[in-house]
Amino acid sequence: MDGRKIADPVSIKEEFISFYKNLMGSSAKSLPAINKEIMQNGPKLTHDQQLSLITEVTEDEKSLAYSEAKGSASSSGIFHYWQDLQSHKLYNKYTCASKNRLQRVIASVISEAQAGFIPGRKISDNIILSHELVKAYTRKNFSPRCMIKIDLTKAYDFVEWIFLEEVMVELGFPSRF
């Protein structure tokens, strides 16, 4: 937004929709920046991990997902309408279990340096990694290194869905997932 005040409800709605459409990425048709050769030599999900992501959702998983969601969102009242969501087909049986399933396999394809994405890892751990990386810059007997400073606000505000889909394919995520 350019700093001007909007009071008209229709204009507020349009600005809100515009902001979030832009926030969720662009409409790029392709992303040639993905180096498939490098991706193919990197980590991949195993066949068992792939299957664990797409098997039928068990009653235990449904119950767990329901209780987790009910406990975290009960104040908003959204889960008082759980049966309505199911009956109107707004409830996707894979969605309720995907978070827990993904947490079990994600560490095998995410670098230890990407601490913010794995439970139990702290982003502050990367301060030590950064220090070690810079400290070794002048040494002759160390492997070549590179450090890039990224504006995290911008990096996490935009999602290139095509890029995300291509990376997931290269990491071995099943298309059905």
PDB file of C-alpha atoms in Angstrom:
ATOM      1  CA  MET A   1       0.000   0.000   0.000  1.00  0.00           C
ATOM      2  CA  ASP A   2       1.199   3.521  -0.715  1.00  0.00           C
ATOM      3  CA  GLY A   3       0.360   5.036   2.701  1.00  0.00           C
ATOM      4  CA  ARG A   4      -3.025   6.514   1.849  1.00  0.00           C
ATOM      5  CA  LYS A   5      -5.961   5.839   4.170  1.00  0.00           C
ATOM      6  CA  ILE A   6      -8.804   3.720   2.805  1.00  0.00           C
ATOM      7  CA  ALA A   7     -12.210   3.970   4.481  1.00  0.00           C
ATOM      8  CA  ASP A   8     -14.580   2.585   1.862  1.00  0.00           C
ATOM      9  CA  PRO A   9     -15.438  -1.078   2.688  1.00  0.00           C
ATOM     10  CA  VAL A  10     -15.267  -2.136  -0.976  1.00  0.00           C
ATOM     11  CA  SER A  11     -11.841  -0.510  -1.407  1.00  0.00           C
ATOM     12  CA  ILE A  12     -10.619  -2.089   1.836  1.00  0.00           C
ATOM     13  CA  LYS A  13     -11.734  -5.500   0.598  1.00  0.00           C
ATOM     14  CA  GLU A  14     -10.015  -4.987  -2.785  1.00  0.00           C
ATOM     15  CA  GLU A  15      -6.782  -3.811  -1.126  1.00  0.00           C
ATOM     16  CA  PHE A  16      -6.845  -6.770   1.265  1.00  0.00           C
ATOM     17  CA  ILE A  17      -7.333  -9.272  -1.567  1.00  0.00           C
ATOM     18  CA  SER A  18      -4.669  -7.583  -3.703  1.00  0.00           C
ATOM     19  CA  PHE A  19      -2.147  -7.617  -0.843  1.00  0.00           C
ATOM     20  CA  TYR A  20      -2.572 -11.333  -0.146  1.00  0.00           C
ATOM     21  CA  LYS A  21      -2.602 -12.330  -3.815  1.00  0.00           C
ATOM     22  CA  ASN A  22       0.741 -10.569  -4.274  1.00  0.00           C
ATOM     23  CA  LEU A  23       2.071 -12.000  -1.022  1.00  0.00           C
ATOM     24  CA  MET A  24       1.476 -15.571  -2.129  1.00  0.00           C
ATOM     25  CA  GLY A  25       3.788 -15.367  -5.110  1.00  0.00           C
ATOM     26  CA  SER A  26       3.823 -14.585  -8.762  1.00  0.00           C
ATOM     27  CA  SER A  27       2.351 -16.305 -11.753  1.00  0.00           C
ATOM     28  CA  ALA A  28       5.695 -17.419 -13.149  1.00  0.00           C
ATOM     29  CA  LYS A  29       5.264 -20.107 -15.804  1.00  0.00           C
ATOM     30  CA  SER A  30       8.683 -21.675 -15.298  1.00  0.00           C
ATOM     31  CA  LEU A  31      11.713 -21.299 -13.110  1.00  0.00           C
ATOM     32  CA  PRO A  32      14.908 -22.199 -14.935  1.00  0.00           C
ATOM     33  CA  ALA A  33      16.953 -21.552 -11.772  1.00  0.00           C
ATOM     34  CA  ILE A  34      16.441 -25.102 -10.488  1.00  0.00           C
ATOM     35  CA  ASN A  35      19.529 -27.124 -11.290  1.00  0.00           C
ATOM     36  CA  LYS A  36      18.126 -30.634 -11.675  1.00  0.00           C
ATOM     37  CA  GLU A  37      21.591 -32.211 -11.732  1.00  0.00           C
ATOM     38  CA  ILE A  38      22.367 -30.811  -8.294  1.00  0.00           C
ATOM     39  CA  MET A  39      18.921 -31.785  -7.023  1.00  0.00           C
ATOM     40  CA  GLN A  40      19.340 -35.344  -8.303  1.00  0.00           C
ATOM     41  CA  ASN A  41      22.588 -35.701  -6.353  1.00  0.00           C
ATOM     42  CA  GLY A  42      21.003 -34.372  -3.167  1.00  0.00           C
ATOM     43  CA  PRO A  43      18.805 -35.975  -0.532  1.00  0.00           C
ATOM     44  CA  LYS A  44      15.575 -37.714  -1.543  1.00  0.00           C
ATOM     45  CA  LEU A  45      12.714 -39.366   0.267  1.00  0.00           C
ATOM     46  CA  THR A  46      12.971 -43.141   0.424  1.00  0.00           C
ATOM     47  CA  HIS A  47      10.247 -45.331  -1.037  1.00  0.00           C
ATOM     48  CA  ASP A  48       8.950 -46.076   2.477  1.00  0.00           C
ATOM     49  CA  GLN A  49       8.840 -42.361   3.305  1.00  0.00           C
ATOM     50  CA  GLN A  50       6.928 -41.674   0.084  1.00  0.00           C
ATOM     51  CA  LEU A  51       4.401 -44.376   0.943  1.00  0.00           C
ATOM     52  CA  SER A  52       3.999 -43.026   4.475  1.00  0.00           C
ATOM     53  CA  LEU A  53       2.867 -39.704   3.017  1.00  0.00           C
ATOM     54  CA  ILE A  54       0.135 -41.136   0.788  1.00  0.00           C
ATOM     55  CA  THR A  55      -1.304 -44.142   2.620  1.00  0.00           C
ATOM     56  CA  GLU A  56      -4.924 -44.002   3.730  1.00  0.00           C
ATOM     57  CA  VAL A  57      -5.524 -41.884   6.802  1.00  0.00           C
ATOM     58  CA  THR A  58      -6.141 -44.093   9.819  1.00  0.00           C
ATOM     59  CA  GLU A  59      -8.831 -43.536  12.436  1.00  0.00           C
ATOM     60  CA  ASP A  60      -6.058 -42.812  14.963  1.00  0.00           C
ATOM     61  CA  GLU A  61      -4.649 -40.072  12.710  1.00  0.00           C
ATOM     62  CA  LYS A  62      -8.104 -38.559  12.229  1.00  0.00           C
ATOM     63  CA  SER A  63      -8.681 -38.602  15.971  1.00  0.00           C
ATOM     64  CA  LEU A  64      -5.271 -37.071  16.682  1.00  0.00           C
ATOM     65  CA  ALA A  65      -5.738 -34.354  14.054  1.00  0.00           C
ATOM     66  CA  TYR A  66      -9.188 -33.562  15.427  1.00  0.00           C
ATOM     67  CA  SER A  67      -7.996 -33.349  19.032  1.00  0.00           C
ATOM     68  CA  GLU A  68      -4.950 -31.227  18.108  1.00  0.00           C
ATOM     69  CA  ALA A  69      -7.049 -28.827  16.074  1.00  0.00           C
ATOM     70  CA  LYS A  70      -9.848 -28.714  18.616  1.00  0.00           C
ATOM     71  CA  GLY A  71      -7.413 -27.903  21.383  1.00  0.00           C
ATOM     72  CA  SER A  72      -5.713 -25.105  19.471  1.00  0.00           C
ATOM     73  CA  ALA A  73      -8.754 -23.546  17.831  1.00  0.00           C
ATOM     74  CA  SER A  74     -11.605 -24.209  20.238  1.00  0.00           C
ATOM     75  CA  SER A  75     -11.768 -20.583  21.321  1.00  0.00           C
ATOM     76  CA  SER A  76     -12.608 -19.556  17.768  1.00  0.00           C
ATOM     77  CA  GLY A  77     -15.392 -22.121  17.608  1.00  0.00           C
ATOM     78  CA  ILE A  78     -14.304 -23.438  14.212  1.00  0.00           C
ATOM     79  CA  PHE A  79     -14.273 -27.068  15.310  1.00  0.00           C
ATOM     80  CA  HIS A  80     -17.801 -26.929  16.627  1.00  0.00           C
ATOM     81  CA  TYR A  81     -18.629 -27.245  12.926  1.00  0.00           C
ATOM     82  CA  TRP A  82     -16.410 -30.263  12.198  1.00  0.00           C
ATOM     83  CA  GLN A  83     -19.307 -32.443  11.035  1.00  0.00           C
ATOM     84  CA  ASP A  84     -20.509 -29.670   8.719  1.00  0.00           C
ATOM     85  CA  LEU A  85     -17.033 -29.382   7.221  1.00  0.00           C
ATOM     86  CA  GLN A  86     -16.946 -33.115   6.566  1.00  0.00           C
ATOM     87  CA  SER A  87     -20.422 -33.259   5.093  1.00  0.00           C
ATOM     88  CA  HIS A  88     -19.747 -30.344   2.749  1.00  0.00           C
ATOM     89  CA  LYS A  89     -16.558 -31.994   1.463  1.00  0.00           C
ATOM     90  CA  LEU A  90     -14.449 -29.068   2.676  1.00  0.00           C
ATOM     91  CA  TYR A  91     -12.544 -31.522   4.823  1.00  0.00           C
ATOM     92  CA  ASN A  92      -9.765 -33.313   3.014  1.00  0.00           C
ATOM     93  CA  LYS A  93      -8.872 -36.618   4.648  1.00  0.00           C
ATOM     94  CA  TYR A  94      -5.209 -36.257   3.684  1.00  0.00           C
ATOM     95  CA  THR A  95      -4.885 -32.779   5.142  1.00  0.00           C
ATOM     96  CA  CYS A  96      -5.670 -33.858   8.691  1.00  0.00           C
ATOM     97  CA  ALA A  97      -2.663 -36.205   8.797  1.00  0.00           C
ATOM     98  CA  SER A  98      -0.238 -34.503   6.406  1.00  0.00           C
ATOM     99  CA  LYS A  99       1.381 -32.267   9.021  1.00  0.00           C
ATOM    100  CA  ASN A 100       2.287 -35.166  11.300  1.00  0.00           C
ATOM    101  CA  ARG A 101       3.403 -37.359   8.403  1.00  0.00           C
ATOM    102  CA  LEU A 102       5.514 -34.577   6.926  1.00  0.00           C
ATOM    103  CA  GLN A 103       7.206 -33.929  10.268  1.00  0.00           C
ATOM    104  CA  ARG A 104       8.366 -37.552  10.355  1.00  0.00           C
ATOM    105  CA  VAL A 105      10.154 -37.371   6.969  1.00  0.00           C
ATOM    106  CA  ILE A 106      11.131 -33.739   6.418  1.00  0.00           C
ATOM    107  CA  ALA A 107      14.422 -33.871   8.353  1.00  0.00           C
ATOM    108  CA  SER A 108      15.824 -36.310   5.789  1.00  0.00           C
ATOM    109  CA  VAL A 109      15.622 -33.744   2.968  1.00  0.00           C
ATOM    110  CA  ILE A 110      16.304 -30.495   4.826  1.00  0.00           C
ATOM    111  CA  SER A 111      19.861 -29.462   5.596  1.00  0.00           C
ATOM    112  CA  GLU A 112      20.899 -29.116   9.231  1.00  0.00           C
ATOM    113  CA  ALA A 113      21.698 -25.476   8.421  1.00  0.00           C
ATOM    114  CA  GLN A 114      18.013 -24.814   7.776  1.00  0.00           C
ATOM    115  CA  ALA A 115      17.221 -24.853  11.466  1.00  0.00           C
ATOM    116  CA  GLY A 116      13.946 -22.962  11.341  1.00  0.00           C
ATOM    117  CA  PHE A 117      12.107 -25.792   9.601  1.00  0.00           C
ATOM    118  CA  ILE A 118      12.811 -28.714  11.908  1.00  0.00           C
ATOM    119  CA  PRO A 119      11.322 -29.098  15.398  1.00  0.00           C
ATOM    120  CA  GLY A 120      14.039 -29.002  18.039  1.00  0.00           C
ATOM    121  CA  ARG A 121      16.398 -26.907  15.935  1.00  0.00           C
ATOM    122  CA  LYS A 122      16.839 -23.222  16.631  1.00  0.00           C
ATOM    123  CA  ILE A 123      17.621 -20.516  14.120  1.00  0.00           C
ATOM    124  CA  SER A 124      20.209 -19.244  16.626  1.00  0.00           C
ATOM    125  CA  ASP A 125      22.213 -22.415  15.905  1.00  0.00           C
ATOM    126  CA  ASN A 126      22.988 -20.848  12.541  1.00  0.00           C
ATOM    127  CA  ILE A 127      24.939 -18.045  14.225  1.00  0.00           C
ATOM    128  CA  ILE A 128      27.610 -20.586  15.158  1.00  0.00           C
ATOM    129  CA  LEU A 129      27.534 -22.048  11.646  1.00  0.00           C
ATOM    130  CA  SER A 130      27.922 -18.556  10.140  1.00  0.00           C
ATOM    131  CA  HIS A 131      30.846 -17.790  12.419  1.00  0.00           C
ATOM    132  CA  GLU A 132      32.615 -21.030  11.453  1.00  0.00           C
ATOM    133  CA  LEU A 133      32.020 -20.358   7.771  1.00  0.00           C
ATOM    134  CA  VAL A 134      33.500 -16.842   7.878  1.00  0.00           C
ATOM    135  CA  LYS A 135      36.365 -17.865  10.174  1.00  0.00           C
ATOM    136  CA  ALA A 136      37.641 -20.368   7.605  1.00  0.00           C
ATOM    137  CA  TYR A 137      37.553 -17.964   4.627  1.00  0.00           C
ATOM    138  CA  THR A 138      41.277 -17.187   4.762  1.00  0.00           C
ATOM    139  CA  ARG A 139      42.488 -20.735   5.292  1.00  0.00           C
ATOM    140  CA  LYS A 140      44.002 -22.472   2.284  1.00  0.00           C
ATOM    141  CA  ASN A 141      43.190 -26.079   3.187  1.00  0.00           C
ATOM    142  CA  PHE A 142      39.399 -25.665   3.482  1.00  0.00           C
ATOM    143  CA  SER A 143      36.831 -26.340   0.797  1.00  0.00           C
ATOM    144  CA  PRO A 144      35.470 -23.369  -1.162  1.00  0.00           C
ATOM    145  CA  ARG A 145      32.679 -21.581   0.688  1.00  0.00           C
ATOM    146  CA  CYS A 146      30.107 -18.937   0.101  1.00  0.00           C
ATOM    147  CA  MET A 147      27.846 -16.915   2.355  1.00  0.00           C
ATOM    148  CA  ILE A 148      24.841 -14.967   1.126  1.00  0.00           C
ATOM    149  CA  LYS A 149      22.905 -12.445   3.174  1.00  0.00           C
ATOM    150  CA  ILE A 150      19.211 -12.614   2.373  1.00  0.00           C
ATOM    151  CA  ASP A 151      16.450 -10.239   3.422  1.00  0.00           C
ATOM    152  CA  LEU A 152      14.366 -12.848   5.251  1.00  0.00           C
ATOM    153  CA  THR A 153      11.317 -10.613   5.231  1.00  0.00           C
ATOM    154  CA  LYS A 154      11.270 -10.728   1.462  1.00  0.00           C
ATOM    155  CA  ALA A 155      12.418 -14.343   1.227  1.00  0.00           C
ATOM    156  CA  TYR A 156       9.539 -15.637   3.333  1.00  0.00           C
ATOM    157  CA  ASP A 157       6.857 -13.244   2.095  1.00  0.00           C
ATOM    158  CA  PHE A 158       6.638 -14.718  -1.378  1.00  0.00           C
ATOM    159  CA  VAL A 159       6.013 -18.265  -2.479  1.00  0.00           C
ATOM    160  CA  GLU A 160       6.753 -19.313  -6.044  1.00  0.00           C
ATOM    161  CA  TRP A 161       4.404 -22.263  -6.239  1.00  0.00           C
ATOM    162  CA  ILE A 162       5.964 -23.648  -9.426  1.00  0.00           C
ATOM    163  CA  PHE A 163       9.388 -23.574  -7.765  1.00  0.00           C
ATOM    164  CA  LEU A 164       8.031 -25.285  -4.651  1.00  0.00           C
ATOM    165  CA  GLU A 165       6.338 -27.995  -6.729  1.00  0.00           C
ATOM    166  CA  GLU A 166       9.490 -28.635  -8.791  1.00  0.00           C
ATOM    167  CA  VAL A 167      11.665 -28.868  -5.680  1.00  0.00           C
ATOM    168  CA  MET A 168       9.218 -31.279  -4.047  1.00  0.00           C
ATOM    169  CA  VAL A 169       9.275 -33.492  -7.159  1.00  0.00           C
ATOM    170  CA  GLU A 170      13.085 -33.508  -7.146  1.00  0.00           C
ATOM    171  CA  LEU A 171      13.112 -34.375  -3.422  1.00  0.00           C
ATOM    172  CA  GLY A 172      10.938 -37.384  -4.145  1.00  0.00           C
ATOM    173  CA  PHE A 173       7.579 -36.229  -2.804  1.00  0.00           C
ATOM    174  CA  PRO A 174       4.758 -38.238  -4.386  1.00  0.00           C
ATOM    175  CA  SER A 175       2.580 -36.221  -6.773  1.00  0.00           C
ATOM    176  CA  ARG A 176      -0.496 -37.345  -4.850  1.00  0.00           C
ATOM    177  CA  PHE A 177       0.889 -35.732  -1.699  1.00  0.00           C
TER     178      PHE A 177
END
